[in-house]
Tab-separated table of C-alpha atoms in Angstrom:
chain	number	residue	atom	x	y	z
F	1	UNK	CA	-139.513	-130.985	25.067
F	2	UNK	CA	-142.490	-133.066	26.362
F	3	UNK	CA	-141.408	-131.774	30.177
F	4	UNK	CA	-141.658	-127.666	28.711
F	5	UNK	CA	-144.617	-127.876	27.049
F	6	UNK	CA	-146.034	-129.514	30.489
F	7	UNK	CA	-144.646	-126.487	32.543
F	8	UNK	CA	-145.853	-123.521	29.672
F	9	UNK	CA	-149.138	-125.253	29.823
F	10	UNK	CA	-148.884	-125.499	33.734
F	11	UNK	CA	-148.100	-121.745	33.633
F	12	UNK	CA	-150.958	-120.522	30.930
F	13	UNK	CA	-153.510	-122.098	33.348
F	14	UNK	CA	-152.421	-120.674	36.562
F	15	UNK	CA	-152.477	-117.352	34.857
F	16	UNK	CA	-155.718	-117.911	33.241
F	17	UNK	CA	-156.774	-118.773	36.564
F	18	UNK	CA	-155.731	-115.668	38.966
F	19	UNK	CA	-157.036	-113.747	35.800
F	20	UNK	CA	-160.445	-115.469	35.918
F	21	UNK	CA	-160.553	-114.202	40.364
F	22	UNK	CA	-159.692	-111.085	39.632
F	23	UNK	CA	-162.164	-110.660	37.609
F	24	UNK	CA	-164.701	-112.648	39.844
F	25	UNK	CA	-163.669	-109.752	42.313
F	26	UNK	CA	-163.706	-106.880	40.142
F	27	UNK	CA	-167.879	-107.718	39.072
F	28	UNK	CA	-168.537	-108.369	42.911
F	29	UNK	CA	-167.082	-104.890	43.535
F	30	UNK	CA	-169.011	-103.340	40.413
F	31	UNK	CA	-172.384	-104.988	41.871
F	32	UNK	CA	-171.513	-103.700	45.191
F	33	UNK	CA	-170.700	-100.175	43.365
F	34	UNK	CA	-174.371	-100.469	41.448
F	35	UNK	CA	-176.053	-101.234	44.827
F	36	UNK	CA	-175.418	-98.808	46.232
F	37	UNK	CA	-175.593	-96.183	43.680
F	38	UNK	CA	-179.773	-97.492	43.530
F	39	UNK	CA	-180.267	-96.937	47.082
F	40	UNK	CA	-178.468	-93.290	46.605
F	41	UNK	CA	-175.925	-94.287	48.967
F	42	UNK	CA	-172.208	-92.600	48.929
F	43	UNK	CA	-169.739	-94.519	46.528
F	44	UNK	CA	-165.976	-93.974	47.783
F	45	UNK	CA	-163.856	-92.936	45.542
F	46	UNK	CA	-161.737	-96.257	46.697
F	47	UNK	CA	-164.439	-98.804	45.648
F	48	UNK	CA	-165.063	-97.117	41.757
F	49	UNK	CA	-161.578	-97.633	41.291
F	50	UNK	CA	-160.779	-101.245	42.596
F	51	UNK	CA	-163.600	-102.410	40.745
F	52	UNK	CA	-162.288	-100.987	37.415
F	53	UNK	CA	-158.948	-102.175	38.164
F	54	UNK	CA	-159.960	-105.559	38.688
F	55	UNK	CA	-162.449	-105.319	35.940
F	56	UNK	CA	-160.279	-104.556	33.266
F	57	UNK	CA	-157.110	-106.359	34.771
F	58	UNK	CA	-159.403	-109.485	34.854
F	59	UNK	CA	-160.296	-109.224	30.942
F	60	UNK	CA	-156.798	-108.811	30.168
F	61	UNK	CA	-155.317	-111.399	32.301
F	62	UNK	CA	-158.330	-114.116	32.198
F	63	UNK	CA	-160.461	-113.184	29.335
F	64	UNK	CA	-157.507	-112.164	26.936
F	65	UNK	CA	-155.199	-115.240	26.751
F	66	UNK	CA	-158.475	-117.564	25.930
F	67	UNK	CA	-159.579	-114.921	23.023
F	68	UNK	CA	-155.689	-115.624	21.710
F	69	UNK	CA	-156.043	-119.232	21.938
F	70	UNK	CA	-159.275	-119.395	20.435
F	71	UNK	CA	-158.038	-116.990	17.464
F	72	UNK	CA	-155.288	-118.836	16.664
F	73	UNK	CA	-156.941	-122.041	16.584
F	74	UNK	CA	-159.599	-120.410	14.495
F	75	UNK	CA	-156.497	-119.058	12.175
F	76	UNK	CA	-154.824	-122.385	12.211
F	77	UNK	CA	-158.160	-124.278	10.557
F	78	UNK	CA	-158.251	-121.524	8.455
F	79	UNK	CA	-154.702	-121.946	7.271
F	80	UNK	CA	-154.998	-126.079	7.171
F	81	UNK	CA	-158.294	-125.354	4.867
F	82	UNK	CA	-156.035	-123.354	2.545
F	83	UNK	CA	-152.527	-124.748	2.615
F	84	UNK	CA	-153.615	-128.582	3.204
F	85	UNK	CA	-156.917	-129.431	2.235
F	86	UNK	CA	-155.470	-128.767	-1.614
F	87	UNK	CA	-153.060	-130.885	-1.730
F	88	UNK	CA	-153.021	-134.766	-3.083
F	89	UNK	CA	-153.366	-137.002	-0.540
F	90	UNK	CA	-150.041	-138.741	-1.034
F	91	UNK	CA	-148.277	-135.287	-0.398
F	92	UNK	CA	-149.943	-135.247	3.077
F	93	UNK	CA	-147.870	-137.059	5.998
F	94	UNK	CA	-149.034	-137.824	9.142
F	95	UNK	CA	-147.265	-137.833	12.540
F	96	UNK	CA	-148.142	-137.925	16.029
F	97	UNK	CA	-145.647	-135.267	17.536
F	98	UNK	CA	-142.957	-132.968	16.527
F	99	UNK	CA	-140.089	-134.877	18.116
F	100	UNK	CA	-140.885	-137.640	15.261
F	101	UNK	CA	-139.333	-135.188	13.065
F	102	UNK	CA	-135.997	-136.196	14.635
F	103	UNK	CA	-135.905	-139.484	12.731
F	104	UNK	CA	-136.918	-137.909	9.525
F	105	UNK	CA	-140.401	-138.869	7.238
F	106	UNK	CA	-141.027	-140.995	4.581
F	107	UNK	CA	-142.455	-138.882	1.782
F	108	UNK	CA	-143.511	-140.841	-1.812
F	109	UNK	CA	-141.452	-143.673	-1.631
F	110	UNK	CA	-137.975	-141.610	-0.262
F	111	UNK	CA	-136.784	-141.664	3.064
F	112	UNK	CA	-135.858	-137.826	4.239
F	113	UNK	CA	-133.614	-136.680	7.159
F	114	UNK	CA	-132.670	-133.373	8.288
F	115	UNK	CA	-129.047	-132.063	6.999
F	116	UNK	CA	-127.305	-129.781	9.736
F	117	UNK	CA	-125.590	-126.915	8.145
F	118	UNK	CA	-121.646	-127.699	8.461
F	119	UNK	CA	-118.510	-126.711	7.206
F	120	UNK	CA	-117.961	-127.099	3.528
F	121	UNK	CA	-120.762	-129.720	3.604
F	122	UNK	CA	-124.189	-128.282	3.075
F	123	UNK	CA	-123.910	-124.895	3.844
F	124	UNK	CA	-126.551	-121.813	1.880
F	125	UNK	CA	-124.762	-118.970	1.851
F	126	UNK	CA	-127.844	-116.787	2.148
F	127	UNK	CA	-130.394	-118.281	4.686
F	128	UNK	CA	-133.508	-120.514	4.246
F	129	UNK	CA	-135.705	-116.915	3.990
F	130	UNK	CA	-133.494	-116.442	0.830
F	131	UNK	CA	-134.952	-119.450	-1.472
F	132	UNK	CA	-136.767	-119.772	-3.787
F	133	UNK	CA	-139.361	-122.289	-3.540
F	134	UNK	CA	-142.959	-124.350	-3.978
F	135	UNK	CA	-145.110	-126.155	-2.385
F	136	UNK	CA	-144.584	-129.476	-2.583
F	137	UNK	CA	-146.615	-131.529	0.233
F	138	UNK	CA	-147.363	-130.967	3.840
F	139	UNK	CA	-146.747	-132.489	7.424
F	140	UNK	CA	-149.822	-132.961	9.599
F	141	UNK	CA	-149.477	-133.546	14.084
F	142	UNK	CA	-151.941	-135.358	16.029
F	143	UNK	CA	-152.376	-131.552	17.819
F	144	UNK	CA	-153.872	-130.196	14.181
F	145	UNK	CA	-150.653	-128.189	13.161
F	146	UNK	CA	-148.633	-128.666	10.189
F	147	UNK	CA	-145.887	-127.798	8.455
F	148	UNK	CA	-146.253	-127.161	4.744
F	149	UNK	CA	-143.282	-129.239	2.841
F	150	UNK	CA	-141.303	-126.787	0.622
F	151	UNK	CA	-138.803	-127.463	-2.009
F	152	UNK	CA	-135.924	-125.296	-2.565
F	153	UNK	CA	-135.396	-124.457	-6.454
F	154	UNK	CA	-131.807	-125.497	-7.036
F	155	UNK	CA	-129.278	-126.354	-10.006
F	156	UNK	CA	-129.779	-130.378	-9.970
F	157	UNK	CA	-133.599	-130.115	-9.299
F	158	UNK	CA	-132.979	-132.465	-6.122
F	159	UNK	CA	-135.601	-133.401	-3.395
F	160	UNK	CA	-134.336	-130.564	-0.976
F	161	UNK	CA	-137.101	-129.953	1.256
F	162	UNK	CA	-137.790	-127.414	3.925
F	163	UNK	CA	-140.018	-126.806	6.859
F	164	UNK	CA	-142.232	-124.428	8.343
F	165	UNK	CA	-139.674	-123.136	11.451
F	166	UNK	CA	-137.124	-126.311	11.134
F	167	UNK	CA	-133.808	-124.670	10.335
F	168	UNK	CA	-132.293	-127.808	8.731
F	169	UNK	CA	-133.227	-128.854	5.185
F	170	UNK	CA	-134.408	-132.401	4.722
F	171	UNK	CA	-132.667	-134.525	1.837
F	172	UNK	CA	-133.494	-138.338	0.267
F	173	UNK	CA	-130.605	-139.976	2.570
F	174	UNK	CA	-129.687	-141.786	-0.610
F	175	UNK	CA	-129.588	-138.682	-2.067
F	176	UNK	CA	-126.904	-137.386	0.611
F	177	UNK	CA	-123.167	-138.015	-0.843
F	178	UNK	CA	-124.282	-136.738	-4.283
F	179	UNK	CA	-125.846	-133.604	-3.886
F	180	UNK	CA	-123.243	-132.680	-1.392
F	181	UNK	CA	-120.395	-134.274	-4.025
F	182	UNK	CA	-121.549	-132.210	-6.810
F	183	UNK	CA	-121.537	-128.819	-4.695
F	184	UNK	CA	-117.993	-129.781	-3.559
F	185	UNK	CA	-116.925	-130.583	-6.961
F	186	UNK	CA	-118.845	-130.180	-9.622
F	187	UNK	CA	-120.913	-126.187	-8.991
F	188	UNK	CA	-119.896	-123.496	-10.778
F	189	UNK	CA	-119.504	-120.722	-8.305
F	190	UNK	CA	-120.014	-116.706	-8.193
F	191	UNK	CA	-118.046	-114.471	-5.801
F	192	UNK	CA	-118.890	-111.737	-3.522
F	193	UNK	CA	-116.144	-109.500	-2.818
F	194	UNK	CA	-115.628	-107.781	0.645
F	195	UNK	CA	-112.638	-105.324	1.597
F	196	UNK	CA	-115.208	-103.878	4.259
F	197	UNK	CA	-117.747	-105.373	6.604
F	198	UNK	CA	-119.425	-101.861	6.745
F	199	UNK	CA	-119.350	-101.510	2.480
F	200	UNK	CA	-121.461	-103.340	0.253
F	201	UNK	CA	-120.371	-106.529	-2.062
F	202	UNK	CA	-119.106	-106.243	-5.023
F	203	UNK	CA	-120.251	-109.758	-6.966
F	204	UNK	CA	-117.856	-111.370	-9.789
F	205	UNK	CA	-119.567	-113.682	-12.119
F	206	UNK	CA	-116.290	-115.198	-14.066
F	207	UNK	CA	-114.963	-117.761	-11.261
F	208	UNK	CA	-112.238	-120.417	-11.785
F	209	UNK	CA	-114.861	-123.042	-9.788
F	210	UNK	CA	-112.157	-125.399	-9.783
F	211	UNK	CA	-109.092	-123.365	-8.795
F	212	UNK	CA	-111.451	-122.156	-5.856
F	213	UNK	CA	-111.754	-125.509	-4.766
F	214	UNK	CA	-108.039	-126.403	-5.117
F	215	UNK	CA	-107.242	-123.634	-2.732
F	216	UNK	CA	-110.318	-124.879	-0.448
F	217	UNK	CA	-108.824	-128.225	-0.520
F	218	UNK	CA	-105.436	-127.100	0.143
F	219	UNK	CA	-106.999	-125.270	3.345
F	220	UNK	CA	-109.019	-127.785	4.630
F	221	UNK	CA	-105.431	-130.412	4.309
F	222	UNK	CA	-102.978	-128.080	5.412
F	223	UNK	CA	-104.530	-125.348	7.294
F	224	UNK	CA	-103.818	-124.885	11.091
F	225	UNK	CA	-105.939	-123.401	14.152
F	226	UNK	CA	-103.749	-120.043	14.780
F	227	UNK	CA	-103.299	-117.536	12.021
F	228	UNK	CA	-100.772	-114.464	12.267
F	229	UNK	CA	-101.177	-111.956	14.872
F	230	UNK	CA	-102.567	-109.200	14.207
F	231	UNK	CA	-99.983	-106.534	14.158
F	232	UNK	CA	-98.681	-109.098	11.268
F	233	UNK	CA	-101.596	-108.105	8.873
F	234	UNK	CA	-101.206	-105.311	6.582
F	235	UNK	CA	-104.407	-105.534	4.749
F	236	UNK	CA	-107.551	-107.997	4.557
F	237	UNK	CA	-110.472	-108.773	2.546
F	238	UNK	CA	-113.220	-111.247	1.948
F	239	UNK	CA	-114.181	-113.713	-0.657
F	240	UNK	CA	-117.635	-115.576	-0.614
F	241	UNK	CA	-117.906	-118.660	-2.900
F	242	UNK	CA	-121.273	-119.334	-3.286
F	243	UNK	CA	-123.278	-121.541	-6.052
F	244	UNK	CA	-125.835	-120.269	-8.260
F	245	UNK	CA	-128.747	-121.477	-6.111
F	246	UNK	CA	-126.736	-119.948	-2.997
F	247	UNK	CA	-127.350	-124.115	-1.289
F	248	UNK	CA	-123.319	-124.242	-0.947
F	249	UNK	CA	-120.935	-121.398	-0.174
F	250	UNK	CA	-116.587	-121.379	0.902
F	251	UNK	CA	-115.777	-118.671	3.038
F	252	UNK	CA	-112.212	-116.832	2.944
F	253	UNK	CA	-110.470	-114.421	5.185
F	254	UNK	CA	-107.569	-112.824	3.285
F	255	UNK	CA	-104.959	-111.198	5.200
F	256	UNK	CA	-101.794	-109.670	3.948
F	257	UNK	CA	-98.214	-110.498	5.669
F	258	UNK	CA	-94.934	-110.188	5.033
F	259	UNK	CA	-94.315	-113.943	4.401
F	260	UNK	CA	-97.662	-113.627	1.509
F	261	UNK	CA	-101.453	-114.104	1.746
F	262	UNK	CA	-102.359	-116.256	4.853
F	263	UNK	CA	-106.287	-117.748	4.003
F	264	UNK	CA	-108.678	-118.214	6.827
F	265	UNK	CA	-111.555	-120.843	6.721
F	266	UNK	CA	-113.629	-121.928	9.301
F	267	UNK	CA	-111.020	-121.283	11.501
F	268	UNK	CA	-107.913	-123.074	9.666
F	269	UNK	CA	-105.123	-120.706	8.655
F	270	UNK	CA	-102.763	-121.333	5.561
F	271	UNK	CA	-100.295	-119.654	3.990
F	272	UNK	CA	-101.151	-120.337	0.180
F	273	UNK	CA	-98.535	-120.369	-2.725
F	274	UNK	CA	-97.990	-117.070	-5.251
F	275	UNK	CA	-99.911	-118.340	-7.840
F	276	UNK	CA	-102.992	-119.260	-5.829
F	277	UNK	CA	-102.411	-115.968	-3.924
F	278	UNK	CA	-102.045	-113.589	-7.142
F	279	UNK	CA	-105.486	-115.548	-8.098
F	280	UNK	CA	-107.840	-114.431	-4.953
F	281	UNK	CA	-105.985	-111.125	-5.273
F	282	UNK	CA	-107.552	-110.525	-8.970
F	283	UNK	CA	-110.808	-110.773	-7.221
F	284	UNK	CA	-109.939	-106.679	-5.872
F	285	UNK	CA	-109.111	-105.956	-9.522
F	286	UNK	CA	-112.820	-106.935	-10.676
């Protein structure tokens, strides 16, 4: 990280540089152009437009990327002065460098690490831009950025925290095994019915949470890496478990065969019973 940000800095300047010469030679040409023009000499056509070229190649290439850097610097103060300067000071943490995100922060007494989105684990079913959520604190770098703190509105009102551009939400580690026990086990869940990738959901609000998780169970025990081939499929369709808060979500690919309904879940394959079959199916009838 430490190694790219050496070589993009590296590059800016070298660009900055060539930028900074060609304009140099662009105003020597345009001087050169405005002698001559006093002393009523002939000004080739060549010379007028060199010294334009450079001129306004120079601005763009030297001038410009400084004017960006200076704006966004300008823009970042700006935004510290309104998203940080607000807050308590206990809901401000300090680090030297991004990479010390890697080994989590202490924020008000709670140690927080990041949670990588896995299978069946901690998993939101519609993407961090989907949340709703507030301000809660803020992360300050030796460099002057931050990244505001923002916790996600969900069902247990848990410490689930995320940040700025960081994909991964940040959780109390002692927090860990039971929020991720009580979306496992304990969520009631809505479904979002698919028979087509290219048609819209249809949503079903009356779930059996805990049959769903049964058959998940069942899948994750018994399921195994190759599913029926294709030419075995009669029909297929798509079930999306999700929690109210959309923080947890079970995935199934449904696909008819001779033998019954073969499930799919992150890349398991099971053939399921009647009864839990005849369930998923009612899901078409809603």
């Amino acid at each position: 990280m430490a190694f790219m940000a050496m070589v993009i800095a590296t590059g800016f300047i070298i660009v900055v540089v060539i930028g900074l010469a060609i304009l140099l030679l662009g105003v020597i040409l345009d001087i050169i152009w405005g002698v001559r023009k006093k002393k009523e000499e002939n000004v080739p056509v060549v010379l007028k437009v060199f010294a334009l070229l450079f001129t306004i190649w120079g601005v763009l290439q030297g001038i410009g990327p400084l004017a960006i850097v200076a704006g966004m610097s300008i823009k970042s103060k700006l935004d510290y002065r309104h998203e940080v300067s607000s807050l308590p000071k206990d809901s401000v943490i300090h680090l030297k460098e991004y990479e010390d995100l890697d080994n989590g922060f202490d924020y008000k007494g709670k140690h927080f690490e990041g949670i990588h989105y896995k299978r069946n684990d901690f998993n939101s079913y519609k993407g961090d831009e989907h949340f709703k959520t507030t301000k809660e604190g803020a992360i300050v770098f030796d460099n002057g950025k931050h990244y505001l703190i923002e916790k996600v509105e969900n069902n247990r009102d848990s410490d689930i925290f995320i940040l700025g551009l960081v994909d991964d939400p940040y959780i109390a580690v002692d927090e860990v095994d039971d929020i991720i026990d009580y979306y496992r086990n304990e969520a009631a869940y809505i479904c979002d019915v698919s028979e087509d990738f290219n048609e819209e959901n249809t949503t079903v609000y009356t779930v059996d949470s805990d049959k769903v998780r049964a058959i998940r169970d069942y899948v994750e025990a018994e399921g195994r890496p190759y599913g029926p081939k294709e030419s075995e499929i009669k029909d297929r369709f798509y079930l999306y478990f999700y929690s109210e808060d959309a923080m947890y979500y079970i995935s199934f690919s449904c696909m008819e065969t001779a033998d019954g309904l073969v499930v799919e879940d992150y890349g398991d394959y099971a053939l399921l019973s009647d009864s839990d079959a005849a369930y998923l199916r009612t899901f078409l009838e809603k």
